Tab-separated table of C-alpha atoms and ligand atoms in Angstrom:
chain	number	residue	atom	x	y	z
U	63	UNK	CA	0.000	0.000	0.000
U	64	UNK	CA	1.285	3.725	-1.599
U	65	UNK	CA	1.275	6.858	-0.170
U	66	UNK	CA	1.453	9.086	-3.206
U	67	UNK	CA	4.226	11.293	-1.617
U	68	UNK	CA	6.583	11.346	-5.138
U	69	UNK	CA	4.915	13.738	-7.075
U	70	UNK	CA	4.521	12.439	-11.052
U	71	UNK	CA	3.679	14.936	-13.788
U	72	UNK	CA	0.013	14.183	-14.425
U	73	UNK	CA	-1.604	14.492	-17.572
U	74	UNK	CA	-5.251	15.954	-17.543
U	75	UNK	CA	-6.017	14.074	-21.171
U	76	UNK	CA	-5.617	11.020	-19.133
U	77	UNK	CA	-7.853	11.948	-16.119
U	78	UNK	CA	-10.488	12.869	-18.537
U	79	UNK	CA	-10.655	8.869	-19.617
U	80	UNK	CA	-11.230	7.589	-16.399
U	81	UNK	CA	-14.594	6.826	-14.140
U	82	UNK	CA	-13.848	7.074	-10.570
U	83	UNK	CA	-16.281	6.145	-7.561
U	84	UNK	CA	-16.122	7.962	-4.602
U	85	UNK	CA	-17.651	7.069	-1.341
U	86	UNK	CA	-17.844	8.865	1.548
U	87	UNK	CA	-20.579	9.530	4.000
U	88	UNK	CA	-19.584	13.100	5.330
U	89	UNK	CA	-22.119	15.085	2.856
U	90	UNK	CA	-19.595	18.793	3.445
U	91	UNK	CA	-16.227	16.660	2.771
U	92	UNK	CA	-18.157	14.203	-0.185
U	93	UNK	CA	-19.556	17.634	-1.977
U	94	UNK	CA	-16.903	19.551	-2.110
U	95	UNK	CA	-14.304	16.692	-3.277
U	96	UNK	CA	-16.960	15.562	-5.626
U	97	UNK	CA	-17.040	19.228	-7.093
U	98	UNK	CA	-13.267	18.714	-7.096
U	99	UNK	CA	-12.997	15.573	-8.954
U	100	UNK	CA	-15.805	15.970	-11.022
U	101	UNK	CA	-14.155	18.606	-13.075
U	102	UNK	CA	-11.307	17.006	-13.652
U	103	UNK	CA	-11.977	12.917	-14.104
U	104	UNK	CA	-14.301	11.570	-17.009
U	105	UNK	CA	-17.262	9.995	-14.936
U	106	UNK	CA	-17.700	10.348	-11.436
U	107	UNK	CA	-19.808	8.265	-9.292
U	108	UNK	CA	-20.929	8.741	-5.717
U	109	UNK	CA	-22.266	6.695	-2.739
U	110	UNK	CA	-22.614	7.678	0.883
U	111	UNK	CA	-21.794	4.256	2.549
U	112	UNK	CA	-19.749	1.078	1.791
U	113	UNK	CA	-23.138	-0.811	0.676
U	114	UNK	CA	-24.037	2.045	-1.537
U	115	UNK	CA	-20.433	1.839	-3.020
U	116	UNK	CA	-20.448	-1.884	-3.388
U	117	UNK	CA	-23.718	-1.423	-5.645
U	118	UNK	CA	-22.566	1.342	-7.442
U	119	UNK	CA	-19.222	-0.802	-8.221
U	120	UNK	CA	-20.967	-3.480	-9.702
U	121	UNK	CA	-23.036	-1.641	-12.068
U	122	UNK	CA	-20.328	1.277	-13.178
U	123	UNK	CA	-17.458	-0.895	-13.323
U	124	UNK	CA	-15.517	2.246	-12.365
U	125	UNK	CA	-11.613	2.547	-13.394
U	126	UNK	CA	-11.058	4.037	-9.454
U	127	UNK	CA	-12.314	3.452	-6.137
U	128	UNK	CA	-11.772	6.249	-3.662
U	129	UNK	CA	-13.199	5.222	0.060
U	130	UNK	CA	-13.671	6.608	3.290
U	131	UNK	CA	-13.103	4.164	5.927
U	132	UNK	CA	-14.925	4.993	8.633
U	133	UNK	CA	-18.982	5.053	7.374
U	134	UNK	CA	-22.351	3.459	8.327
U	135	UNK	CA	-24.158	0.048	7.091
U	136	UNK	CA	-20.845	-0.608	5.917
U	137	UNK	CA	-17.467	0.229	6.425
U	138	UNK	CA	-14.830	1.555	3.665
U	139	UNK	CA	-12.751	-1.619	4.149
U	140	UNK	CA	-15.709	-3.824	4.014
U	141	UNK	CA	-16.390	-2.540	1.178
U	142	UNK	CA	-13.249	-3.140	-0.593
U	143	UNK	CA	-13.161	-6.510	0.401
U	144	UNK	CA	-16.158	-6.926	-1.256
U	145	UNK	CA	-14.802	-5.453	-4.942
U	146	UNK	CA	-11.361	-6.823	-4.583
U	147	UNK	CA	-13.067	-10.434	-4.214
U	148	UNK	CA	-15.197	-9.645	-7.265
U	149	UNK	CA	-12.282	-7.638	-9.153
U	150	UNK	CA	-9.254	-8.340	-7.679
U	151	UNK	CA	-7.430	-5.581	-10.158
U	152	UNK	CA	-9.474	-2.736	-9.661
U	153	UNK	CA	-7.329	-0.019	-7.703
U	154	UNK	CA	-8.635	1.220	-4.275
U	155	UNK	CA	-7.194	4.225	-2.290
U	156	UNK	CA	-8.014	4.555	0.839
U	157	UNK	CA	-8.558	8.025	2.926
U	158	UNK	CA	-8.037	7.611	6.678
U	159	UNK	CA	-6.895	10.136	9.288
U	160	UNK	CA	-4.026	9.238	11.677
U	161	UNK	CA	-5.811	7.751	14.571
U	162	UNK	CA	-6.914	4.966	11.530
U	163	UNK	CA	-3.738	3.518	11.530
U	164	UNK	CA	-5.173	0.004	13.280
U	165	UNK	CA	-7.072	-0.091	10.068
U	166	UNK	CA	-3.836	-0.953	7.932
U	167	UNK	CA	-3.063	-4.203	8.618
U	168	UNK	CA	-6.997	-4.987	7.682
U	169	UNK	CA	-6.372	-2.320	4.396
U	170	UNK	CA	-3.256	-4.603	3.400
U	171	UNK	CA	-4.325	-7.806	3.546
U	172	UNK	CA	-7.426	-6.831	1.596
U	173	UNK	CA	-4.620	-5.155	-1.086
U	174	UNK	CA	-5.943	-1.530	-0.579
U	175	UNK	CA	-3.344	-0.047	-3.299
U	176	UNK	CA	-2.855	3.645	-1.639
U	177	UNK	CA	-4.040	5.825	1.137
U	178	UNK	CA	-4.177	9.325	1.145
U	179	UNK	CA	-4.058	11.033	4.876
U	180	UNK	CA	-7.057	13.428	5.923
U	181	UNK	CA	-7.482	16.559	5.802
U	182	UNK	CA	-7.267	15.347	2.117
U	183	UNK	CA	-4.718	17.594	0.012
U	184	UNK	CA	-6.741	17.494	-3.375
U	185	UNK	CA	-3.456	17.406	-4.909
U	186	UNK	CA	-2.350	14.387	-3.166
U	187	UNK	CA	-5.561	12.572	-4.224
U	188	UNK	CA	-5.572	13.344	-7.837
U	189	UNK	CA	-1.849	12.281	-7.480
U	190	UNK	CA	-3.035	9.010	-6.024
U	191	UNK	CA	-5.917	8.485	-8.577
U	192	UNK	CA	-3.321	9.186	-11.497
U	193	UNK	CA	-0.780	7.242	-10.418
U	194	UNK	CA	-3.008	4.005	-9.576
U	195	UNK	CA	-5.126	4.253	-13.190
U	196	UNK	CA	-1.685	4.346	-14.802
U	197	UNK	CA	-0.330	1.309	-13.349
U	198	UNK	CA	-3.192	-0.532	-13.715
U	199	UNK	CA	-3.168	0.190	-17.445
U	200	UNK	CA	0.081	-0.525	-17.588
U	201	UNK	CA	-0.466	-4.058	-15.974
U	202	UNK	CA	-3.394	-4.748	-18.500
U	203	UNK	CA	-1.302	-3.422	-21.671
U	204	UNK	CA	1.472	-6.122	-20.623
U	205	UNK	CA	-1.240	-8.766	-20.155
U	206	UNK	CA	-2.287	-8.130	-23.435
U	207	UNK	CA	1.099	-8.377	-25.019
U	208	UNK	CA	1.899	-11.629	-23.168
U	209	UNK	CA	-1.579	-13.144	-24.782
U	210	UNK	CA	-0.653	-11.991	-28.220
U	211	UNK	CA	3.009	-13.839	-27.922
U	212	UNK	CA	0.699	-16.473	-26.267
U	213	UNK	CA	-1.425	-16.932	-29.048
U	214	UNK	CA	1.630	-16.069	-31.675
U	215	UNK	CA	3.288	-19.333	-30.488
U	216	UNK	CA	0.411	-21.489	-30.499
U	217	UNK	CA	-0.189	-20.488	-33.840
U	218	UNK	CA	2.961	-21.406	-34.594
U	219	UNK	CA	3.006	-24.331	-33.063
U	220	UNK	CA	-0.186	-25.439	-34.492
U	221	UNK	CA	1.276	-24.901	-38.351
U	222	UNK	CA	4.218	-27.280	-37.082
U	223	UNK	CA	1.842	-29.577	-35.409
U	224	UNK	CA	0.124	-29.873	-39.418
U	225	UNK	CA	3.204	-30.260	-41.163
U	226	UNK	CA	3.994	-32.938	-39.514
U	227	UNK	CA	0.928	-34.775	-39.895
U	228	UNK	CA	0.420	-34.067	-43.269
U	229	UNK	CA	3.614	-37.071	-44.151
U	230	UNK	CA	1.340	-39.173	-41.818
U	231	UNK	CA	-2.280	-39.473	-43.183
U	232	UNK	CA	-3.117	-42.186	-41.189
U	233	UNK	CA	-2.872	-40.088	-38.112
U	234	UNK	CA	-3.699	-37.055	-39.160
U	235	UNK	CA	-4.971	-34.685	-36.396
U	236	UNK	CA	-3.851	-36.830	-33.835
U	237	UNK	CA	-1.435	-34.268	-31.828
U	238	UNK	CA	-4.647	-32.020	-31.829
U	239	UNK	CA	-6.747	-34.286	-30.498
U	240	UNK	CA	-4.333	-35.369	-27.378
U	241	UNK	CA	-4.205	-31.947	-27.167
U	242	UNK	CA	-7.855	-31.407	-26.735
U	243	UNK	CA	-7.612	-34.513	-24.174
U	244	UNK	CA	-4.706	-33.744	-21.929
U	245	UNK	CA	-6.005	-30.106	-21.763
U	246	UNK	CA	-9.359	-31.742	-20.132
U	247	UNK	CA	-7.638	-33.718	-18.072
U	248	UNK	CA	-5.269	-31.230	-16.708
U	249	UNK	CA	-8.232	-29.194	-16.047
U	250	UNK	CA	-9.835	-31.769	-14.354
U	251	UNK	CA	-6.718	-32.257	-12.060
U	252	UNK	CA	-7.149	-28.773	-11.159
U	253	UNK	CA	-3.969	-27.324	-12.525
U	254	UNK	CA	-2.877	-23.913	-13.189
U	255	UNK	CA	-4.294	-22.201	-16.177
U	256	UNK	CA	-0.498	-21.121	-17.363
U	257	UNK	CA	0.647	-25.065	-17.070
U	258	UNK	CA	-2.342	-26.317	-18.728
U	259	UNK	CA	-1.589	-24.197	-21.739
U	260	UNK	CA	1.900	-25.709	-21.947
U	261	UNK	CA	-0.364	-28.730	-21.829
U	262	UNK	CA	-1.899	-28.067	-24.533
U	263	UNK	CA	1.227	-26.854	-26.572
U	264	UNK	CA	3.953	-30.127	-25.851
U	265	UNK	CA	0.866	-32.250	-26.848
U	266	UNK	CA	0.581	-30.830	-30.174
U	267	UNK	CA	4.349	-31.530	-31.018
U	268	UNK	CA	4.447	-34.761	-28.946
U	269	UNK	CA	5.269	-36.838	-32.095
U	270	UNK	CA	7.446	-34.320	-33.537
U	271	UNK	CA	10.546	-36.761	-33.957
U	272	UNK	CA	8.045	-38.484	-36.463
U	273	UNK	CA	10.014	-36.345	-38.751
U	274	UNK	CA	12.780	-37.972	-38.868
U	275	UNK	CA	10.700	-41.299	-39.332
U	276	UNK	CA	10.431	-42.651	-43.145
U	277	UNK	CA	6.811	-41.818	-44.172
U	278	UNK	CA	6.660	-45.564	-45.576
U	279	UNK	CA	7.231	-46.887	-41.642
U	280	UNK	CA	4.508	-44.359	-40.632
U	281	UNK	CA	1.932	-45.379	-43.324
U	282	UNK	CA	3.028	-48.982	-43.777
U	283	UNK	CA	-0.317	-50.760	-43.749
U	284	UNK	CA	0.607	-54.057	-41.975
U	285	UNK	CA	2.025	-54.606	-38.535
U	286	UNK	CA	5.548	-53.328	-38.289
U	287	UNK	CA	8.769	-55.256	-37.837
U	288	UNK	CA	10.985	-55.210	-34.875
U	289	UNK	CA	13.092	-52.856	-37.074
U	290	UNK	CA	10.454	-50.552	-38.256
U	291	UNK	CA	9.249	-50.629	-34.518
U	292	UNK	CA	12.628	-49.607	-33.190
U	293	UNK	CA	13.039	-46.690	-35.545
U	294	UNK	CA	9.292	-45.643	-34.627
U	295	UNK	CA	10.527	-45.648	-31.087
U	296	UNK	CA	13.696	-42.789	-31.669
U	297	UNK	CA	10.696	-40.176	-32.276
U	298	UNK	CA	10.956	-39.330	-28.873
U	299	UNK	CA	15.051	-38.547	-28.953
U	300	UNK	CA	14.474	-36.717	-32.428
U	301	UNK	CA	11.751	-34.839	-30.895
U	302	UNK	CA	13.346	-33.955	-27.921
U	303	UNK	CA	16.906	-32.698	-30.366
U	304	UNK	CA	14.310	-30.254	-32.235
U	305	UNK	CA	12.414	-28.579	-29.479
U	306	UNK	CA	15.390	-27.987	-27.042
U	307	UNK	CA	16.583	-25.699	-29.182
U	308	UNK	CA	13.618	-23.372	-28.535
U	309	UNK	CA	12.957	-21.519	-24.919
U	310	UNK	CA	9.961	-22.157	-24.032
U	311	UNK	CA	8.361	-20.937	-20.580
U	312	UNK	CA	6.955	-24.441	-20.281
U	313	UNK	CA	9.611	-28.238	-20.439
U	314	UNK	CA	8.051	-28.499	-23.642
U	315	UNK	CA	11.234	-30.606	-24.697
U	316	UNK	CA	10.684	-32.852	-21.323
U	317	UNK	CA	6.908	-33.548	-22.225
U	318	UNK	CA	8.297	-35.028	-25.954
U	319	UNK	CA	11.359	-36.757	-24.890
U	320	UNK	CA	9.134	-38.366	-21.684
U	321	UNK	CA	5.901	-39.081	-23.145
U	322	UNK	CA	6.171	-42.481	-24.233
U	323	UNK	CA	7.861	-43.237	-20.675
U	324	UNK	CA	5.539	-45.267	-18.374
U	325	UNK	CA	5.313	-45.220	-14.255
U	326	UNK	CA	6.731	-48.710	-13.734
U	327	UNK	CA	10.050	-47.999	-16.003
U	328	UNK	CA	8.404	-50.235	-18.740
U	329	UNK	CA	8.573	-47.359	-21.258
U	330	UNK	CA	11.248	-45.850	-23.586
U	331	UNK	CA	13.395	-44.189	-24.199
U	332	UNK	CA	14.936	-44.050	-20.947
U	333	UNK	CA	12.650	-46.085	-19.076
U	334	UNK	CA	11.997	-43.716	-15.951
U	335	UNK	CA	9.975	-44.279	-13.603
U	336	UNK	CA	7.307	-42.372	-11.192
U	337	UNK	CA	8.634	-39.256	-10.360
U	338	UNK	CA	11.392	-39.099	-13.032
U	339	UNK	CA	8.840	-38.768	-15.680
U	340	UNK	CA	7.491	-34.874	-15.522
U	341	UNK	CA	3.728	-34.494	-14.507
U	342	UNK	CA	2.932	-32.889	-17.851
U	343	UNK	CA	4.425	-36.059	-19.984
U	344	UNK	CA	1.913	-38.606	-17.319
U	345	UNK	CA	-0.835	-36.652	-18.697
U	346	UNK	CA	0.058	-36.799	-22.629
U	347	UNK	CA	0.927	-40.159	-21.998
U	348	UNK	CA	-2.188	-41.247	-20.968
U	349	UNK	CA	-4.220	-38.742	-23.973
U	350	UNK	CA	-1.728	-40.268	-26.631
U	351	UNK	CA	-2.865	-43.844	-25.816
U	352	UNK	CA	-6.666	-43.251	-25.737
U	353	UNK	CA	-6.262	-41.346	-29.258
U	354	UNK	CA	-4.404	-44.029	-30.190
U	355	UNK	CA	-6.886	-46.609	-29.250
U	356	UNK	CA	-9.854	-45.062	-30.110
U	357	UNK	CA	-8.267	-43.869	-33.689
U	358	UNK	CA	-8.313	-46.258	-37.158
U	359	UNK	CA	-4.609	-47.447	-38.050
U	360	UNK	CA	-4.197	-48.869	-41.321
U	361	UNK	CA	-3.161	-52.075	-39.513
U	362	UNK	CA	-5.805	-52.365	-37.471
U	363	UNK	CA	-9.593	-51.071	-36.618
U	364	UNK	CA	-10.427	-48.219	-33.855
U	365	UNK	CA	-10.882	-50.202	-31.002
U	366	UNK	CA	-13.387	-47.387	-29.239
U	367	UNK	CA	-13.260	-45.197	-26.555
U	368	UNK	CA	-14.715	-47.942	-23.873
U	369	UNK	CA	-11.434	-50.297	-24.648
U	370	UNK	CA	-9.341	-47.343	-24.621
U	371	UNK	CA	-10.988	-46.595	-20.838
U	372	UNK	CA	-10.529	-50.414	-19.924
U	373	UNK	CA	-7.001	-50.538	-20.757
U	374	UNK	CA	-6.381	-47.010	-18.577
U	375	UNK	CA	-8.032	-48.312	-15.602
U	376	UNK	CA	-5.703	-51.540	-15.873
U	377	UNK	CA	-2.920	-49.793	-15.926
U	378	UNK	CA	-3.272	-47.270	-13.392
U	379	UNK	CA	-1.280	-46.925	-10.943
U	380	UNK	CA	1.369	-49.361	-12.322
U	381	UNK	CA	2.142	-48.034	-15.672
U	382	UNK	CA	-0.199	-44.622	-15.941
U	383	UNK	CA	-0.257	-42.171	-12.955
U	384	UNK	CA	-3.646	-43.145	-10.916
U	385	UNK	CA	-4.441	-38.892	-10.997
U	386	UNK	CA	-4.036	-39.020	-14.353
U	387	UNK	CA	-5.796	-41.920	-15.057
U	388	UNK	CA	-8.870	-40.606	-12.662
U	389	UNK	CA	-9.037	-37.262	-14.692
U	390	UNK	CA	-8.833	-38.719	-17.998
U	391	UNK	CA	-11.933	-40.529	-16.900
U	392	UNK	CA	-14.035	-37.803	-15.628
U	393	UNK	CA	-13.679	-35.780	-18.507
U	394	UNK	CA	-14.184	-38.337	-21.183
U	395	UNK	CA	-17.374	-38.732	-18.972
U	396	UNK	CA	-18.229	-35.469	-18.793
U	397	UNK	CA	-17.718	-34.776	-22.561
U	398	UNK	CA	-19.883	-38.013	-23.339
U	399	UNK	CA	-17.616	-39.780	-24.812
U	400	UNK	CA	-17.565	-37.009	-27.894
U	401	UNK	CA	-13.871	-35.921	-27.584
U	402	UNK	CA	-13.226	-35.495	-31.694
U	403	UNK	CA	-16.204	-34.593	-32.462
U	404	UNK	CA	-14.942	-31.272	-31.248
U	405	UNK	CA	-12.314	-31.258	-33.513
I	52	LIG	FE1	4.626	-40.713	-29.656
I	53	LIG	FE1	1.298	-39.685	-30.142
């Protein structure tokens, strides 16, 4: 929490843009900084108690909260407690005369941004209003970069993701659709939104390595020989060669090197085991073999979704993580079954 004491060159243009509420129950103090404000801020709201102000929030979506603390029906902290829980962002200065100072522990752990001392210096509040709308736009313009680059790489990715599916017809849109899965399960496990997204953008390179795979081995329409089955299995080492190379915010290169690795060591290329094997790479693991299942190879028929569920639930806990397993299987529930249909 701020007190605006640095003085910052404000610019009036700016001001003019921005709705500010302002509660107070004193009617002499709330008219006159009201008169105050109103001339220089776009839209100016009132409200003479912390209920009032709470109301007013929620249907002017104001840019500013200014609050007296000390007020009937509802106090000024009370208040912002209420906004913060509802808009967490929103900035909220508080004014509050010396003897409030008990009230700043409360005013901090709610995440009051500033305070501004009474009497209030008008020059100190439009200081405080100035400084808070900036920083908040500031924090929303860099949000909104981050989601372009965001997007920009998934994009990206998703070109990648085609190309290499396009020397595989037999399994085309396969990375997409483990995608789609591993995203609902690590949804369903209750991860962070910022992990499932790199989620969502190893499993659309999983099979990367495939590259390096001769398209006849991919498409060959009979069962594969030992041979063909051991160069099938270097797709995870080829994949994991290509991505490193790249920095991404998420161990993009550890979910394709680990995803064919299985709980019990049984899996390749490494054969790790429990732990070893990176939570995101347990969760493709487990999308990549009910695609698999459920999907037509040229050797073989789909086999359906309720085999590909059977042979999850045999394996958890030995060779699938048992979380996983349990997630996969709530959302494949949830979704009725209709995972591609989405795609
Ligand atoms: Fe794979
Ligand atoms: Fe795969």
């Amino acid at each position: 929490m701020n007190n605006p004491s640095e003085k910052t060159q404000i610019d009036p243009d700016f001001l003019k843009t921005l709705s500010v509420l302002y509660v107070e129950d004193d009617e002499e103090i709330r008219e006159l900084l009201s008169r105050f404000l109103h001339r220089r801020v776009g839209t100016l709201h009132t409200a003479t108690n912390g209920q009032e102000g709470a109301q007013a929030f929620l249907e002017h979506h104001p840019d500013v909260v200014v609050t007296d603390i000390k007020m009937p029906v509802m106090d000024g902290l009370e208040m912002a407690a209420v906004i913060k829980s509802s808009s967490h962002e929103v900035p909220i200065i508080v004014i509050t005369a010396y003897s409030e100072r008990d009230y700043f522990i409360r005013a901090i752990e709610i995440g009051v941004d500033q305070y501004v001392t009474k009497p209030v210096n008008t020059d100190t509040l439009l200081q405080a209003i100035y400084k808070s709308a900036r920083h908040r736009l500031h924090q929303l313009e860099m949000e909104k970069a981050e989601k372009l680059v965001v997007d920009a790489l998934e994009q990206t990715i998703g070109v990648l993701s085609r190309a290499i599916e396009l020397r595989d017809p037999y399994t085309d849109g396969h990375q997409k659709r483990v995608a789609l899965l591993a995203t609902a399960i690590a949804e369903e496990m209750g991860m962070p939104a910022d992990t499932v997204t790199g989620i969502r953008l190893g499993s659309l390179v999983h099979d990367v390595g495939k590259i390096r795979v001769p398209s006849e081995i991919l498409s060959c329409p009979r069962k594969l020989t030992g041979n063909e089955m051991n160069f099938i299995r270097t797709h995870p080492d080829a994949g994991y060669e290509i991505v490193d190379g790249a920095s991404f915010p998420w161990p993009v290169a550890r979910m394709v090197f680990e995803h064919h690795e299985r709980m019990d060591g049984s899996g390749y290329p490494k054969g790790l085991k429990g732990d070893e094997i990176c939570m995101e790479a347990r969760i493709i693991a487990v999308a990549d073999v009910v695609e698999a299942m459920n999907s037509f190879r040229p050797y073989r028929p789909a086999l359906g979704i309720e085999a590909a569920m059977a042979e999850i639930r045999r394996g958890r806990g030995t060779i699938y993580d048992p979380d996983v397993v349990d997630g996969c299987l709530r959302a494949l529930e949830k979704a009725d079954f209709k995972f591609w249909d989405r795609d």
